């Protein structure tokens, strides 16, 4: 074996997964076809539950320090404005940072953790057998084969790993084409100098603006043909009815509202995460949120499998949990695409109704929670579970015998946490057999939402005790379900 886990793709998802595996004690190898990062950015920010997840790994400060522009988060559903103030405190956080910087930070974190990244190596073929996976790789010094126990495709929407593993990628064809240009304007003009320009110009710093046009998908388009500045200019002219005085383009690209999802996120020893598992319109920026949450869901489960303590079904729960979440992302991005793709009177009427509905608290809360994965609830497999079971663990401020801490801080080592919030410490003892996998702690909280919480390494509650519970058999069951048998 060359590796216990081989990750294909050093995009944000592959890097995050590598860090999670490393924190859990596994030494993954990452293979990336680019010799160097491009320095270009698809995403301009990270929004939603993944921001809380970065906080739980102690990384959020690094992202916030690098966020060049602090802009208020202007949320929208299909460009229909959503008033965040109307939603009340739903705990939605955002960091506005270009994807190139996100990848730089994750690269630094991976380097600090000792992750091996082989750049300039492209995977061309994959073959699995019951004992492992053979991966054909071409690099600067020719071709070679790597053998791994588990292979994870984090290699983007056109994933070679997905295709080689024979995993179907069903979905919808594109209805419209978006053309993107990161451009500078002639004579250092700014949008303020161009009051008649109707296409939005998003400032990226250093005089660069992002412009995106949307048009019906042209029949017979050759997607392989490189996009040109003339193509962007012509599209802007059609959208704007006039010219945008562009002097230069730093990056030109096309993307669509095509939406697809891998039929399986696991096929034997091959797994998929991020864009390799799901593609959709980047409306509202769900791509990084979903992909980073895939990585953090998978990391500890794959590590458990590799280290031999995974309970039955733990690794398969990655597909069950994250495929269902991917379906929800396709649901709202497809709905947004439909609302944005046509401008006839019927769609305009529908948009108007939605604009009216989001004037009320519950609809706007519902949409924001759906779009940013704030309402995710994984099935914990227990009858009559506590309302927190399966949900994101609240970030409680805690007093312990060694000082103040918080749930987010307790999750830094990416291990399970058994948090006993009773004065008598009634539940901590039940965790005795699992202390090699779960950190057990007794603490006080000003407003405990439960008598005790068992929190998974990815920040979700596996089990919680209601205030009148004194029994620990449910806790032992949950510990065994998620963390395997107790140590003898
Ligand atoms: C225009 C646009 C704007 C977007 N805006 C946002 C936004 O604001 N917010 C947001 O959250 N998301 C946004 N997204 C989506 C977001 O950029 C993606 O979801 C994100 O990049 C997915 O990360 P990933 O690591 O899964 O894949 P990728 O970023 O695609 O990384 C895949 C990596 O795998 C490598 N690779 C591919 N094939 C091979 C191979 N055979 N061998 C070795 N390496 C290989 C690639 O070189 C690449 O480095 C946007 C997308 C687009 C197109």
XYZ file of C-alpha atoms in Angstrom, residues 79-364:
286
model
C -31.812 37.590 -6.779
C -34.953 38.340 -4.730
C -33.494 40.159 -1.681
C -33.800 38.389 1.697
C -33.819 40.721 4.690
C -31.555 39.072 7.272
C -32.957 41.280 10.041
C -36.430 39.762 9.409
C -35.108 36.258 10.065
C -34.153 36.979 13.665
C -31.063 35.345 15.152
C -30.602 32.198 13.090
C -26.828 32.119 13.531
C -25.929 32.725 9.891
C -22.291 33.710 9.458
C -20.324 34.563 6.325
C -16.700 35.252 5.424
C -16.081 37.146 2.211
C -12.836 35.764 0.942
C -11.869 34.841 -2.596
C -11.495 31.118 -3.174
C -7.774 31.433 -3.996
C -7.195 32.753 -0.451
C -9.415 30.019 1.030
C -7.259 27.430 -0.731
C -4.061 29.148 0.439
C -5.208 28.961 4.072
C -6.226 25.318 3.749
C -2.894 24.563 2.033
C -1.042 26.177 4.958
C -3.150 24.230 7.457
C -2.465 20.982 5.563
C 1.255 21.759 5.493
C 1.245 22.489 9.265
C -0.431 19.129 9.867
C 2.123 17.334 7.677
C -0.181 16.368 4.787
C 1.689 15.120 1.695
C 0.475 16.840 -1.487
C 1.822 15.621 -4.842
C 1.239 18.445 -7.299
C 1.572 18.118 -11.047
C 0.167 14.566 -10.950
C -2.995 13.638 -12.808
C -5.115 10.555 -12.173
C -6.112 8.853 -15.408
C -7.499 5.462 -14.346
C -8.889 3.756 -11.246
C -9.427 0.066 -10.579
C -10.637 -1.363 -7.280
C -10.552 -4.920 -5.956
C -11.649 -6.245 -2.558
C -8.320 -5.357 -0.936
C -7.633 -1.873 -2.274
C -7.657 0.569 -5.180
C -5.040 0.935 -7.930
C -4.730 4.433 -9.307
C -2.892 5.272 -12.538
C -1.128 8.621 -12.261
C 0.883 10.652 -14.783
C 3.350 13.159 -13.409
C 6.292 15.270 -14.505
C 8.503 12.161 -14.653
C 6.056 9.907 -16.487
C 3.363 7.495 -15.401
C 3.071 5.229 -12.395
C 0.645 3.348 -10.215
C -0.370 4.014 -6.622
C -2.230 1.559 -4.423
C -4.435 2.749 -1.587
C -6.916 1.254 0.861
C -9.450 4.014 0.173
C -9.716 6.552 -2.630
C -11.658 9.807 -2.388
C -12.495 11.786 -5.520
C -12.442 15.494 -4.676
C -11.593 16.205 -8.299
C -14.397 18.581 -9.215
C -17.514 18.412 -11.396
C -15.871 16.504 -14.265
C -14.463 13.962 -11.769
C -12.288 11.270 -13.347
C -12.629 9.214 -10.161
C -16.432 9.243 -10.422
C -16.342 8.187 -14.063
C -13.699 5.501 -13.496
C -15.661 4.088 -10.549
C -18.731 3.807 -12.802
C -20.850 6.033 -10.557
C -23.801 7.547 -12.446
C -24.243 11.332 -12.367
C -27.882 11.928 -13.273
C -29.450 15.357 -13.412
C -30.709 18.228 -15.530
C -29.175 19.708 -18.683
C -28.395 23.439 -18.651
C -31.145 25.912 -19.512
C -28.898 28.928 -19.522
C -25.283 29.961 -19.905
C -23.434 32.342 -17.630
C -20.316 34.099 -18.877
C -17.883 35.364 -16.267
C -15.114 37.913 -16.607
C -12.786 39.296 -13.940
C -11.918 42.510 -15.753
C -10.313 45.914 -15.420
C -11.983 48.971 -16.915
C -10.469 51.469 -19.337
C -8.847 54.586 -17.886
C -9.400 53.319 -14.319
C -13.123 53.927 -14.586
C -15.285 52.699 -11.689
C -18.969 51.642 -11.690
C -19.810 55.131 -10.342
C -18.585 56.541 -13.662
C -20.928 54.229 -15.574
C -24.485 54.972 -14.415
C -26.009 53.445 -17.571
C -24.355 50.027 -17.189
C -27.046 47.511 -16.241
C -24.835 44.434 -15.560
C -23.680 44.191 -11.920
C -19.943 44.809 -11.322
C -18.598 43.170 -8.167
C -15.354 44.781 -6.910
C -12.581 42.210 -6.310
C -9.878 44.715 -5.323
C -6.911 46.201 -7.259
C -9.288 47.696 -9.819
C -10.639 44.278 -10.891
C -14.408 43.766 -11.221
C -16.378 40.569 -11.715
C -19.040 40.757 -14.389
C -21.447 37.875 -15.090
C -23.999 37.714 -17.910
C -26.895 35.259 -18.141
C -28.416 34.145 -21.443
C -30.388 31.140 -22.719
C -28.079 28.177 -23.387
C -27.074 28.442 -27.069
C -27.700 25.297 -29.135
C -24.502 23.718 -30.440
C -22.146 25.696 -28.172
C -18.619 24.250 -28.151
C -17.860 24.325 -24.404
C -14.281 23.201 -25.059
C -13.531 26.344 -27.083
C -11.771 28.884 -24.843
C -13.858 31.910 -24.016
C -12.635 35.197 -25.471
C -12.976 38.790 -24.379
C -14.913 39.488 -27.584
C -17.455 36.790 -26.573
C -17.898 38.452 -23.167
C -18.164 41.912 -24.761
C -20.866 40.691 -27.162
C -22.813 39.062 -24.320
C -22.626 42.252 -22.232
C -23.834 44.241 -25.232
C -26.891 41.959 -25.538
C -27.589 42.150 -21.786
C -26.803 45.815 -21.362
C -27.788 47.297 -24.666
C -24.388 49.022 -24.736
C -20.665 48.463 -24.278
C -18.750 48.068 -21.041
C -15.330 49.736 -21.463
C -13.175 46.726 -20.527
C -9.420 47.156 -20.866
C -8.267 43.696 -19.871
C -9.530 40.365 -18.540
C -7.739 38.538 -15.723
C -9.992 35.497 -16.046
C -12.733 34.469 -18.480
C -14.974 31.476 -17.940
C -18.384 29.993 -18.673
C -20.669 28.073 -16.350
C -24.287 26.899 -16.424
C -27.268 25.961 -14.271
C -26.775 22.273 -15.085
C -27.443 20.280 -11.895
C -26.352 16.733 -11.223
C -25.740 14.477 -8.265
C -23.742 11.258 -7.985
C -26.100 8.309 -7.544
C -23.797 6.964 -4.813
C -21.219 8.816 -2.739
C -19.560 5.467 -1.982
C -18.811 2.563 -4.295
C -16.819 0.041 -2.267
C -13.467 1.649 -1.484
C -14.102 4.716 -3.639
C -15.855 7.800 -2.229
C -16.798 11.187 -3.652
C -16.991 14.617 -2.029
C -17.587 18.215 -3.090
C -18.249 19.103 -6.726
C -17.305 15.539 -7.727
C -20.517 14.475 -5.949
C -22.822 17.377 -6.874
C -22.914 20.329 -9.254
C -25.505 23.094 -9.401
C -25.999 26.769 -10.056
C -23.789 28.707 -7.592
C -26.786 30.836 -6.567
C -26.137 32.253 -3.106
C -22.845 30.319 -2.872
C -23.803 26.831 -1.645
C -20.848 25.040 -3.310
C -18.140 25.515 -0.706
C -20.570 25.188 2.185
C -21.794 21.815 0.944
C -18.355 20.534 -0.089
C -16.620 21.489 3.159
C -19.441 19.869 5.148
C -19.049 16.708 3.020
C -15.347 16.655 3.908
C -15.917 17.069 7.637
C -18.686 14.447 7.647
C -16.452 11.955 5.844
C -13.120 12.607 7.578
C -13.741 11.020 10.964
C -15.799 8.160 9.541
C -13.114 7.181 7.032
C -10.447 7.513 9.725
C -12.493 5.201 11.984
C -12.745 2.652 9.165
C -9.008 2.818 8.452
C -8.103 2.580 12.157
C -10.409 -0.388 12.613
C -12.806 0.992 15.243
C -15.694 1.996 12.945
C -19.010 0.490 14.036
C -21.039 -1.278 11.320
C -22.580 1.171 8.856
C -20.594 4.232 9.977
C -18.841 4.771 6.635
C -22.079 4.115 4.724
C -23.778 6.817 6.794
C -21.612 9.287 4.830
C -23.697 8.559 1.719
C -26.994 8.484 3.610
C -26.401 11.796 5.340
C -24.618 13.803 2.671
C -26.581 12.567 -0.371
C -29.761 13.735 1.357
C -28.144 17.124 2.005
C -27.001 17.313 -1.627
C -30.603 16.708 -2.721
C -31.678 19.717 -0.664
C -29.038 21.861 -2.354
C -30.243 20.770 -5.780
C -33.805 21.547 -4.692
C -33.152 25.199 -3.887
C -30.603 25.878 -6.657
C -32.959 24.392 -9.280
C -35.808 26.482 -7.926
C -33.596 29.566 -8.106
C -32.521 28.657 -11.639
C -36.151 28.367 -12.728
C -36.935 31.771 -11.248
C -33.902 33.338 -12.934
C -34.007 31.618 -16.305
C -37.097 33.179 -17.840
C -38.407 36.661 -17.688
C -41.904 36.229 -19.060
C -44.963 37.424 -17.170
C -45.602 34.093 -15.427
C -42.139 33.945 -13.866
C -42.383 37.614 -12.973
C -45.650 36.860 -11.139
C -44.068 33.977 -9.258
C -41.107 36.157 -8.288
C -43.488 38.814 -7.010
C -45.341 36.268 -4.818
C -42.045 34.989 -3.383
C -40.871 38.555 -2.763
C -44.077 39.100 -0.758
C -43.694 35.842 1.195
C -40.122 36.595 2.261
C -41.427 39.729 3.911
C -42.580 37.407 6.727
C -40.295 35.908 9.361
C -40.999 32.199 8.888
C -40.548 32.011 5.081
C -37.295 33.975 5.181
